[in-house]
JSON list of C-alpha atoms and ligand atoms in Angstrom, two decimals:
[
{"chain": "A", "resi": 1, "resn": "SER", "atom": "CA", "xyz": [-0.13, 0.20, -0.09]},
{"chain": "A", "resi": 2, "resn": "ALA", "atom": "CA", "xyz": [0.81, 3.66, -0.61]},
{"chain": "A", "resi": 3, "resn": "PRO", "atom": "CA", "xyz": [3.20, 5.34, 2.20]},
{"chain": "A", "resi": 4, "resn": "GLU", "atom": "CA", "xyz": [1.29, 8.15, 4.61]},
{"chain": "A", "resi": 5, "resn": "MET", "atom": "CA", "xyz": [2.82, 11.88, 4.29]},
{"chain": "A", "resi": 6, "resn": "ARG", "atom": "CA", "xyz": [5.62, 12.09, 6.75]},
{"chain": "A", "resi": 7, "resn": "GLN", "atom": "CA", "xyz": [4.66, 15.45, 9.04]},
{"chain": "A", "resi": 8, "resn": "ARG", "atom": "CA", "xyz": [6.92, 18.46, 6.98]},
{"chain": "A", "resi": 9, "resn": "SER", "atom": "CA", "xyz": [8.07, 21.77, 7.53]},
{"chain": "A", "resi": 10, "resn": "PHE", "atom": "CA", "xyz": [7.24, 23.33, 4.67]},
{"chain": "A", "resi": 11, "resn": "PRO", "atom": "CA", "xyz": [4.60, 22.05, 2.18]},
{"chain": "A", "resi": 12, "resn": "ASN", "atom": "CA", "xyz": [4.69, 20.05, -1.55]},
{"chain": "A", "resi": 13, "resn": "ILE", "atom": "CA", "xyz": [3.43, 22.61, -4.14]},
{"chain": "A", "resi": 14, "resn": "LEU", "atom": "CA", "xyz": [2.68, 21.29, -7.68]},
{"chain": "A", "resi": 15, "resn": "ILE", "atom": "CA", "xyz": [3.19, 24.05, -10.59]},
{"chain": "A", "resi": 16, "resn": "THR", "atom": "CA", "xyz": [1.08, 22.76, -13.55]},
{"chain": "A", "resi": 17, "resn": "GLY", "atom": "CA", "xyz": [0.14, 23.96, -17.33]},
{"chain": "A", "resi": 18, "resn": "THR", "atom": "CA", "xyz": [0.44, 23.92, -21.29]},
{"chain": "A", "resi": 19, "resn": "PRO", "atom": "CA", "xyz": [3.83, 23.96, -21.73]},
{"chain": "A", "resi": 20, "resn": "GLY", "atom": "CA", "xyz": [4.43, 28.54, -22.03]},
{"chain": "A", "resi": 21, "resn": "THR", "atom": "CA", "xyz": [2.62, 29.04, -19.56]},
{"chain": "A", "resi": 22, "resn": "GLY", "atom": "CA", "xyz": [5.64, 29.92, -16.99]},
{"chain": "A", "resi": 23, "resn": "LYS", "atom": "CA", "xyz": [5.38, 27.12, -14.44]},
{"chain": "A", "resi": 24, "resn": "THR", "atom": "CA", "xyz": [9.35, 26.68, -14.54]},
{"chain": "A", "resi": 25, "resn": "VAL", "atom": "CA", "xyz": [9.99, 30.72, -14.55]},
{"chain": "A", "resi": 26, "resn": "THR", "atom": "CA", "xyz": [7.58, 30.91, -11.57]},
{"chain": "A", "resi": 27, "resn": "SER", "atom": "CA", "xyz": [8.67, 28.04, -9.72]},
{"chain": "A", "resi": 28, "resn": "SER", "atom": "CA", "xyz": [12.25, 29.13, -9.85]},
{"chain": "A", "resi": 29, "resn": "MET", "atom": "CA", "xyz": [11.09, 32.39, -8.11]},
{"chain": "A", "resi": 30, "resn": "VAL", "atom": "CA", "xyz": [8.99, 30.60, -5.00]},
{"chain": "A", "resi": 31, "resn": "ALA", "atom": "CA", "xyz": [11.89, 28.54, -4.42]},
{"chain": "A", "resi": 32, "resn": "GLN", "atom": "CA", "xyz": [14.05, 31.73, -4.48]},
{"chain": "A", "resi": 33, "resn": "ALA", "atom": "CA", "xyz": [12.21, 33.84, -2.25]},
{"chain": "A", "resi": 34, "resn": "VAL", "atom": "CA", "xyz": [11.41, 31.57, 0.21]},
{"chain": "A", "resi": 35, "resn": "PRO", "atom": "CA", "xyz": [14.04, 29.59, 1.70]},
{"chain": "A", "resi": 36, "resn": "GLY", "atom": "CA", "xyz": [13.10, 25.98, 2.84]},
{"chain": "A", "resi": 37, "resn": "MET", "atom": "CA", "xyz": [11.86, 25.20, -1.41]},
{"chain": "A", "resi": 38, "resn": "THR", "atom": "CA", "xyz": [13.34, 23.67, -3.30]},
{"chain": "A", "resi": 39, "resn": "HIS", "atom": "CA", "xyz": [12.64, 23.74, -7.90]},
{"chain": "A", "resi": 40, "resn": "ILE", "atom": "CA", "xyz": [12.19, 20.48, -9.20]},
{"chain": "A", "resi": 41, "resn": "GLU", "atom": "CA", "xyz": [11.71, 20.93, -12.69]},
{"chain": "A", "resi": 42, "resn": "VAL", "atom": "CA", "xyz": [10.40, 17.25, -13.54]},
{"chain": "A", "resi": 43, "resn": "GLY", "atom": "CA", "xyz": [11.40, 17.31, -17.39]},
{"chain": "A", "resi": 44, "resn": "LYS", "atom": "CA", "xyz": [14.69, 17.85, -16.36]},
{"chain": "A", "resi": 45, "resn": "LEU", "atom": "CA", "xyz": [15.00, 15.33, -13.58]},
{"chain": "A", "resi": 46, "resn": "VAL", "atom": "CA", "xyz": [13.46, 12.80, -16.71]},
{"chain": "A", "resi": 47, "resn": "LYS", "atom": "CA", "xyz": [16.06, 13.83, -18.90]},
{"chain": "A", "resi": 48, "resn": "GLU", "atom": "CA", "xyz": [18.97, 14.03, -16.47]},
{"chain": "A", "resi": 49, "resn": "LYS", "atom": "CA", "xyz": [18.18, 10.17, -14.67]},
{"chain": "A", "resi": 50, "resn": "ALA", "atom": "CA", "xyz": [16.80, 8.95, -17.53]},
{"chain": "A", "resi": 51, "resn": "LEU", "atom": "CA", "xyz": [13.56, 8.14, -16.28]},
{"chain": "A", "resi": 52, "resn": "HIS", "atom": "CA", "xyz": [12.45, 7.67, -19.53]},
{"chain": "A", "resi": 53, "resn": "ASP", "atom": "CA", "xyz": [11.89, 4.83, -22.16]},
{"chain": "A", "resi": 54, "resn": "GLY", "atom": "CA", "xyz": [13.83, 6.11, -25.05]},
{"chain": "A", "resi": 55, "resn": "TYR", "atom": "CA", "xyz": [13.25, 9.40, -27.27]},
{"chain": "A", "resi": 56, "resn": "ASP", "atom": "CA", "xyz": [9.95, 9.97, -29.43]},
{"chain": "A", "resi": 57, "resn": "ALA", "atom": "CA", "xyz": [11.65, 11.60, -32.39]},
{"chain": "A", "resi": 58, "resn": "GLU", "atom": "CA", "xyz": [7.68, 12.50, -34.09]},
{"chain": "A", "resi": 59, "resn": "PHE", "atom": "CA", "xyz": [7.08, 14.14, -30.82]},
{"chain": "A", "resi": 60, "resn": "ASN", "atom": "CA", "xyz": [10.75, 15.89, -30.49]},
{"chain": "A", "resi": 61, "resn": "SER", "atom": "CA", "xyz": [10.18, 14.55, -26.44]},
{"chain": "A", "resi": 62, "resn": "TYR", "atom": "CA", "xyz": [11.33, 11.43, -24.12]},
{"chain": "A", "resi": 63, "resn": "LEU", "atom": "CA", "xyz": [8.88, 9.09, -23.25]},
{"chain": "A", "resi": 64, "resn": "ILE", "atom": "CA", "xyz": [8.47, 9.44, -19.59]},
{"chain": "A", "resi": 65, "resn": "ASN", "atom": "CA", "xyz": [8.62, 6.69, -17.09]},
{"chain": "A", "resi": 66, "resn": "GLU", "atom": "CA", "xyz": [6.17, 7.60, -14.69]},
{"chain": "A", "resi": 67, "resn": "ASP", "atom": "CA", "xyz": [6.75, 4.31, -12.54]},
{"chain": "A", "resi": 68, "resn": "LYS", "atom": "CA", "xyz": [10.03, 5.52, -12.30]},
{"chain": "A", "resi": 69, "resn": "VAL", "atom": "CA", "xyz": [9.45, 9.47, -11.63]},
{"chain": "A", "resi": 70, "resn": "VAL", "atom": "CA", "xyz": [7.68, 8.43, -8.76]},
{"chain": "A", "resi": 71, "resn": "ASP", "atom": "CA", "xyz": [9.90, 5.88, -6.69]},
{"chain": "A", "resi": 72, "resn": "GLU", "atom": "CA", "xyz": [13.07, 8.91, -7.54]},
{"chain": "A", "resi": 73, "resn": "MET", "atom": "CA", "xyz": [10.76, 11.99, -6.17]},
{"chain": "A", "resi": 74, "resn": "GLU", "atom": "CA", "xyz": [9.06, 9.75, -3.36]},
{"chain": "A", "resi": 75, "resn": "GLU", "atom": "CA", "xyz": [11.95, 10.62, -1.36]},
{"chain": "A", "resi": 76, "resn": "MET", "atom": "CA", "xyz": [12.11, 14.07, -1.70]},
{"chain": "A", "resi": 77, "resn": "MET", "atom": "CA", "xyz": [8.97, 14.58, -1.65]},
{"chain": "A", "resi": 78, "resn": "GLN", "atom": "CA", "xyz": [8.49, 13.35, 2.02]},
{"chain": "A", "resi": 79, "resn": "GLU", "atom": "CA", "xyz": [11.18, 15.40, 2.93]},
{"chain": "A", "resi": 80, "resn": "GLY", "atom": "CA", "xyz": [8.77, 18.51, 2.03]},
{"chain": "A", "resi": 81, "resn": "GLY", "atom": "CA", "xyz": [9.09, 21.58, 0.28]},
{"chain": "A", "resi": 82, "resn": "LYS", "atom": "CA", "xyz": [9.29, 21.05, -2.92]},
{"chain": "A", "resi": 83, "resn": "VAL", "atom": "CA", "xyz": [7.99, 22.73, -6.21]},
{"chain": "A", "resi": 84, "resn": "VAL", "atom": "CA", "xyz": [7.14, 20.64, -9.07]},
{"chain": "A", "resi": 85, "resn": "ASP", "atom": "CA", "xyz": [6.71, 21.72, -11.88]},
{"chain": "A", "resi": 86, "resn": "HIS", "atom": "CA", "xyz": [5.27, 19.74, -14.54]},
{"chain": "A", "resi": 87, "resn": "HIS", "atom": "CA", "xyz": [3.03, 20.04, -17.22]},
{"chain": "A", "resi": 88, "resn": "GLY", "atom": "CA", "xyz": [0.90, 16.94, -16.85]},
{"chain": "A", "resi": 89, "resn": "CYS", "atom": "CA", "xyz": [-0.33, 16.39, -12.96]},
{"chain": "A", "resi": 90, "resn": "GLU", "atom": "CA", "xyz": [-2.54, 12.63, -13.30]},
{"chain": "A", "resi": 91, "resn": "PHE", "atom": "CA", "xyz": [0.03, 10.19, -12.63]},
{"chain": "A", "resi": 92, "resn": "PHE", "atom": "CA", "xyz": [1.67, 11.56, -9.67]},
{"chain": "A", "resi": 93, "resn": "PRO", "atom": "CA", "xyz": [0.44, 10.19, -5.98]},
{"chain": "A", "resi": 94, "resn": "GLU", "atom": "CA", "xyz": [-2.76, 12.46, -4.89]},
{"chain": "A", "resi": 95, "resn": "ARG", "atom": "CA", "xyz": [-0.85, 12.80, -1.28]},
{"chain": "A", "resi": 96, "resn": "TRP", "atom": "CA", "xyz": [2.16, 14.39, -2.16]},
{"chain": "A", "resi": 97, "resn": "PHE", "atom": "CA", "xyz": [0.87, 18.00, -2.84]},
{"chain": "A", "resi": 98, "resn": "ASP", "atom": "CA", "xyz": [-0.89, 20.48, -0.66]},
{"chain": "A", "resi": 99, "resn": "LEU", "atom": "CA", "xyz": [-1.35, 22.75, -3.35]},
{"chain": "A", "resi": 100, "resn": "VAL", "atom": "CA", "xyz": [-2.04, 22.83, -6.98]},
{"chain": "A", "resi": 101, "resn": "VAL", "atom": "CA", "xyz": [-1.32, 25.86, -9.04]},
{"chain": "A", "resi": 102, "resn": "VAL", "atom": "CA", "xyz": [-2.94, 25.21, -12.60]},
{"chain": "A", "resi": 103, "resn": "LEU", "atom": "CA", "xyz": [-0.77, 28.57, -14.96]},
{"chain": "A", "resi": 104, "resn": "ARG", "atom": "CA", "xyz": [-3.02, 29.87, -17.60]},
{"chain": "A", "resi": 105, "resn": "ALA", "atom": "CA", "xyz": [-2.76, 31.78, -20.32]},
{"chain": "A", "resi": 106, "resn": "ASN", "atom": "CA", "xyz": [-4.53, 32.69, -23.61]},
{"chain": "A", "resi": 107, "resn": "ASN", "atom": "CA", "xyz": [-3.67, 31.64, -26.81]},
{"chain": "A", "resi": 108, "resn": "SER", "atom": "CA", "xyz": [-2.33, 34.85, -28.22]},
{"chain": "A", "resi": 109, "resn": "ILE", "atom": "CA", "xyz": [-0.04, 35.36, -25.18]},
{"chain": "A", "resi": 110, "resn": "LEU", "atom": "CA", "xyz": [0.83, 31.69, -25.50]},
{"chain": "A", "resi": 111, "resn": "TYR", "atom": "CA", "xyz": [1.50, 31.40, -29.10]},
{"chain": "A", "resi": 112, "resn": "PRO", "atom": "CA", "xyz": [4.33, 34.15, -29.52]},
{"chain": "A", "resi": 113, "resn": "ARG", "atom": "CA", "xyz": [6.25, 32.11, -26.46]},
{"chain": "A", "resi": 114, "resn": "LEU", "atom": "CA", "xyz": [6.01, 28.71, -27.82]},
{"chain": "A", "resi": 115, "resn": "GLU", "atom": "CA", "xyz": [7.11, 30.48, -31.11]},
{"chain": "A", "resi": 116, "resn": "GLY", "atom": "CA", "xyz": [10.26, 31.64, -29.26]},
{"chain": "A", "resi": 117, "resn": "ARG", "atom": "CA", "xyz": [10.66, 28.61, -28.41]},
{"chain": "A", "resi": 118, "resn": "GLY", "atom": "CA", "xyz": [11.55, 27.15, -32.19]},
{"chain": "A", "resi": 119, "resn": "TYR", "atom": "CA", "xyz": [9.07, 24.83, -31.64]},
{"chain": "A", "resi": 120, "resn": "ASN", "atom": "CA", "xyz": [7.37, 23.78, -34.83]},
{"chain": "A", "resi": 121, "resn": "THR", "atom": "CA", "xyz": [3.52, 24.02, -36.18]},
{"chain": "A", "resi": 122, "resn": "LYS", "atom": "CA", "xyz": [2.53, 20.78, -35.09]},
{"chain": "A", "resi": 123, "resn": "LYS", "atom": "CA", "xyz": [3.72, 21.29, -31.64]},
{"chain": "A", "resi": 124, "resn": "ILE", "atom": "CA", "xyz": [2.66, 24.40, -31.94]},
{"chain": "A", "resi": 125, "resn": "THR", "atom": "CA", "xyz": [-0.79, 24.29, -32.55]},
{"chain": "A", "resi": 126, "resn": "GLU", "atom": "CA", "xyz": [-1.35, 21.08, -30.06]},
{"chain": "A", "resi": 127, "resn": "ASN", "atom": "CA", "xyz": [0.18, 23.28, -27.37]},
{"chain": "A", "resi": 128, "resn": "ILE", "atom": "CA", "xyz": [-2.54, 26.40, -27.99]},
{"chain": "A", "resi": 129, "resn": "GLU", "atom": "CA", "xyz": [-5.19, 23.30, -28.07]},
{"chain": "A", "resi": 130, "resn": "CYS", "atom": "CA", "xyz": [-4.35, 21.69, -25.20]},
{"chain": "A", "resi": 131, "resn": "GLU", "atom": "CA", "xyz": [-4.13, 25.37, -23.93]},
{"chain": "A", "resi": 132, "resn": "ILE", "atom": "CA", "xyz": [-7.88, 25.72, -25.14]},
{"chain": "A", "resi": 133, "resn": "MET", "atom": "CA", "xyz": [-9.47, 22.82, -24.60]},
{"chain": "A", "resi": 134, "resn": "ASP", "atom": "CA", "xyz": [-8.40, 22.99, -20.59]},
{"chain": "A", "resi": 135, "resn": "VAL", "atom": "CA", "xyz": [-6.76, 19.72, -20.93]},
{"chain": "A", "resi": 136, "resn": "VAL", "atom": "CA", "xyz": [-4.37, 20.01, -17.63]},
{"chain": "A", "resi": 137, "resn": "LYS", "atom": "CA", "xyz": [-6.87, 22.24, -15.55]},
{"chain": "A", "resi": 138, "resn": "ILE", "atom": "CA", "xyz": [-9.02, 19.63, -16.20]},
{"chain": "A", "resi": 139, "resn": "GLU", "atom": "CA", "xyz": [-6.83, 16.73, -15.86]},
{"chain": "A", "resi": 140, "resn": "ALA", "atom": "CA", "xyz": [-6.18, 18.20, -12.22]},
{"chain": "A", "resi": 141, "resn": "PHE", "atom": "CA", "xyz": [-9.32, 18.19, -10.95]},
{"chain": "A", "resi": 142, "resn": "GLU", "atom": "CA", "xyz": [-9.54, 14.90, -11.90]},
{"chain": "A", "resi": 143, "resn": "SER", "atom": "CA", "xyz": [-6.15, 14.25, -10.12]},
{"chain": "A", "resi": 144, "resn": "TYR", "atom": "CA", "xyz": [-6.49, 16.19, -6.69]},
{"chain": "A", "resi": 145, "resn": "ASP", "atom": "CA", "xyz": [-9.14, 17.89, -4.39]},
{"chain": "A", "resi": 146, "resn": "SER", "atom": "CA", "xyz": [-10.59, 20.69, -5.72]},
{"chain": "A", "resi": 147, "resn": "SER", "atom": "CA", "xyz": [-9.51, 22.62, -2.25]},
{"chain": "A", "resi": 148, "resn": "ILE", "atom": "CA", "xyz": [-6.53, 22.32, -2.86]},
{"chain": "A", "resi": 149, "resn": "ILE", "atom": "CA", "xyz": [-6.35, 23.64, -6.98]},
{"chain": "A", "resi": 150, "resn": "VAL", "atom": "CA", "xyz": [-6.03, 27.39, -7.72]},
{"chain": "A", "resi": 151, "resn": "GLU", "atom": "CA", "xyz": [-5.76, 28.65, -11.23]},
{"chain": "A", "resi": 152, "resn": "LEU", "atom": "CA", "xyz": [-4.45, 31.64, -11.20]},
{"chain": "A", "resi": 153, "resn": "LYS", "atom": "CA", "xyz": [-3.27, 33.48, -15.19]},
{"chain": "A", "resi": 154, "resn": "SER", "atom": "CA", "xyz": [-0.06, 33.86, -15.82]},
{"chain": "A", "resi": 155, "resn": "GLU", "atom": "CA", "xyz": [-0.01, 36.45, -19.19]},
{"chain": "A", "resi": 156, "resn": "THR", "atom": "CA", "xyz": [2.21, 39.48, -17.52]},
{"chain": "A", "resi": 157, "resn": "ILE", "atom": "CA", "xyz": [5.12, 40.08, -15.95]},
{"chain": "A", "resi": 158, "resn": "GLU", "atom": "CA", "xyz": [2.83, 41.80, -13.54]},
{"chain": "A", "resi": 159, "resn": "ASP", "atom": "CA", "xyz": [0.43, 38.51, -13.16]},
{"chain": "A", "resi": 160, "resn": "MET", "atom": "CA", "xyz": [3.86, 36.66, -12.58]},
{"chain": "A", "resi": 161, "resn": "GLU", "atom": "CA", "xyz": [4.88, 38.83, -9.75]},
{"chain": "A", "resi": 162, "resn": "GLU", "atom": "CA", "xyz": [1.31, 38.79, -8.02]},
{"chain": "A", "resi": 163, "resn": "ASN", "atom": "CA", "xyz": [1.23, 35.16, -8.40]},
{"chain": "A", "resi": 164, "resn": "VAL", "atom": "CA", "xyz": [4.79, 34.39, -6.81]},
{"chain": "A", "resi": 165, "resn": "GLN", "atom": "CA", "xyz": [3.04, 37.11, -4.35]},
{"chain": "A", "resi": 166, "resn": "ARG", "atom": "CA", "xyz": [0.24, 34.53, -3.59]},
{"chain": "A", "resi": 167, "resn": "ILE", "atom": "CA", "xyz": [2.22, 31.53, -3.40]},
{"chain": "A", "resi": 168, "resn": "GLU", "atom": "CA", "xyz": [4.67, 32.87, -0.89]},
{"chain": "A", "resi": 169, "resn": "THR", "atom": "CA", "xyz": [1.78, 34.35, 1.34]},
{"chain": "A", "resi": 170, "resn": "TRP", "atom": "CA", "xyz": [-0.13, 30.47, 1.00]},
{"chain": "A", "resi": 171, "resn": "ILE", "atom": "CA", "xyz": [3.23, 28.86, 1.77]},
{"chain": "A", "resi": 172, "resn": "GLU", "atom": "CA", "xyz": [3.44, 31.17, 5.56]},
{"chain": "A", "resi": 173, "resn": "ASN", "atom": "CA", "xyz": [-0.18, 30.42, 6.24]},
{"chain": "A", "resi": 174, "resn": "TRP", "atom": "CA", "xyz": [0.08, 26.62, 5.76]},
{"chain": "A", "resi": 175, "resn": "ARG", "atom": "CA", "xyz": [3.41, 26.91, 8.05]},
{"chain": "A", "resi": 176, "resn": "GLU", "atom": "CA", "xyz": [1.23, 28.15, 10.76]},
{"chain": "A", "resi": 177, "resn": "ASN", "atom": "CA", "xyz": [-1.18, 26.02, 10.30]},
{"chain": "A", "resi": 178, "resn": "ASN", "atom": "CA", "xyz": [0.86, 23.09, 10.51]},
{"chain": "A", "resi": 179, "resn": "ALA", "atom": "CA", "xyz": [4.03, 24.13, 12.98]},
{"chain": "A", "resi": 180, "resn": "GLU", "atom": "CA", "xyz": [4.81, 21.26, 15.40]},
{"chain": "B", "resi": 1, "resn": "ADP", "atom": "P1", "xyz": [6.52, 26.80, -18.99]},
{"chain": "B", "resi": 1, "resn": "ADP", "atom": "O1", "xyz": [7.83, 26.37, -17.86]},
{"chain": "B", "resi": 1, "resn": "ADP", "atom": "O2", "xyz": [5.23, 26.61, -18.65]},
{"chain": "B", "resi": 1, "resn": "ADP", "atom": "O3", "xyz": [6.94, 26.01, -20.63]},
{"chain": "B", "resi": 1, "resn": "ADP", "atom": "P2", "xyz": [8.72, 29.37, -18.98]},
{"chain": "B", "resi": 1, "resn": "ADP", "atom": "O4", "xyz": [8.35, 29.16, -17.29]},
{"chain": "B", "resi": 1, "resn": "ADP", "atom": "O5", "xyz": [9.67, 28.60, -19.12]},
{"chain": "B", "resi": 1, "resn": "ADP", "atom": "O6", "xyz": [7.16, 27.69, -18.90]},
{"chain": "B", "resi": 1, "resn": "ADP", "atom": "O7", "xyz": [8.33, 30.85, -19.64]},
{"chain": "B", "resi": 1, "resn": "ADP", "atom": "C1", "xyz": [7.74, 30.51, -21.05]},
{"chain": "B", "resi": 1, "resn": "ADP", "atom": "C2", "xyz": [9.30, 31.79, -21.24]},
{"chain": "B", "resi": 1, "resn": "ADP", "atom": "O8", "xyz": [7.25, 32.55, -21.20]},
{"chain": "B", "resi": 1, "resn": "ADP", "atom": "C3", "xyz": [9.43, 32.46, -20.78]},
{"chain": "B", "resi": 1, "resn": "ADP", "atom": "O9", "xyz": [10.03, 32.84, -22.00]},
{"chain": "B", "resi": 1, "resn": "ADP", "atom": "C4", "xyz": [9.73, 33.34, -19.89]},
{"chain": "B", "resi": 1, "resn": "ADP", "atom": "O10", "xyz": [10.11, 34.54, -19.63]},
{"chain": "B", "resi": 1, "resn": "ADP", "atom": "C5", "xyz": [7.86, 33.67, -20.64]},
{"chain": "B", "resi": 1, "resn": "ADP", "atom": "N1", "xyz": [6.80, 34.07, -19.97]},
{"chain": "B", "resi": 1, "resn": "ADP", "atom": "C6", "xyz": [6.14, 32.63, -18.64]},
{"chain": "B", "resi": 1, "resn": "ADP", "atom": "N2", "xyz": [5.48, 33.31, -17.83]},
{"chain": "B", "resi": 1, "resn": "ADP", "atom": "C7", "xyz": [5.41, 34.92, -18.11]},
{"chain": "B", "resi": 1, "resn": "ADP", "atom": "C8", "xyz": [4.31, 36.18, -17.93]},
{"chain": "B", "resi": 1, "resn": "ADP", "atom": "N3", "xyz": [3.50, 35.98, -16.77]},
{"chain": "B", "resi": 1, "resn": "ADP", "atom": "N4", "xyz": [4.66, 37.37, -17.82]},
{"chain": "B", "resi": 1, "resn": "ADP", "atom": "C9", "xyz": [5.40, 36.97, -19.05]},
{"chain": "B", "resi": 1, "resn": "ADP", "atom": "N5", "xyz": [6.49, 36.33, -19.77]},
{"chain": "B", "resi": 1, "resn": "ADP", "atom": "C10", "xyz": [6.27, 35.52, -18.93]},
{"chain": "B", "resi": 2, "resn": "MN", "atom": "MN1", "xyz": [8.99, 24.72, -17.94]}
]
């Protein structure tokens, strides 16, 4: 059976959303602003630790091995204080997270961001459709209790700063309510 979560001094936060919505920038800003919080970029971990079943040339991405990722992350998540950054969210154990943030951006804003990354038209279109169809948001609501999910607009620098500030305040409140 699944292990229960240990008592932690810092919460675990998932920052999810369609590629280009600002997960990595937002997560690293939160980790930088709050000592005790560490950023885990899942895509990077997958590459570094080879938690995949090879590279998919058609999709230009690694075929992520979800079981390997969960095994690799379990102990880190038990420690607490992790800001997990990933575009999907359904394969992580529900018990890991105290807060799930879904970042959102309008297509007219998302398109140039993805273009700026050098994505081809097919990949841009796929991601834009994903955002329009609320794919990640729906996945989040299917995977976690709605009471821990927050959807945040991430279109401007001001949005980003506001989001980081909101998450910082949320962490402070969590710590007050979960003091040992
Ligand atoms: P993700 O990790 O979700 O794919 P990134 O954090 O890498 O997205 O951000 C993608 C690009 O969009 C980066 O160049 C980043 O600076 C920019 N960006 C992200 N969020 C915002 C925002 N709220 N306002 C302005 N630019 C943003
Ligand atoms: Mn990213």
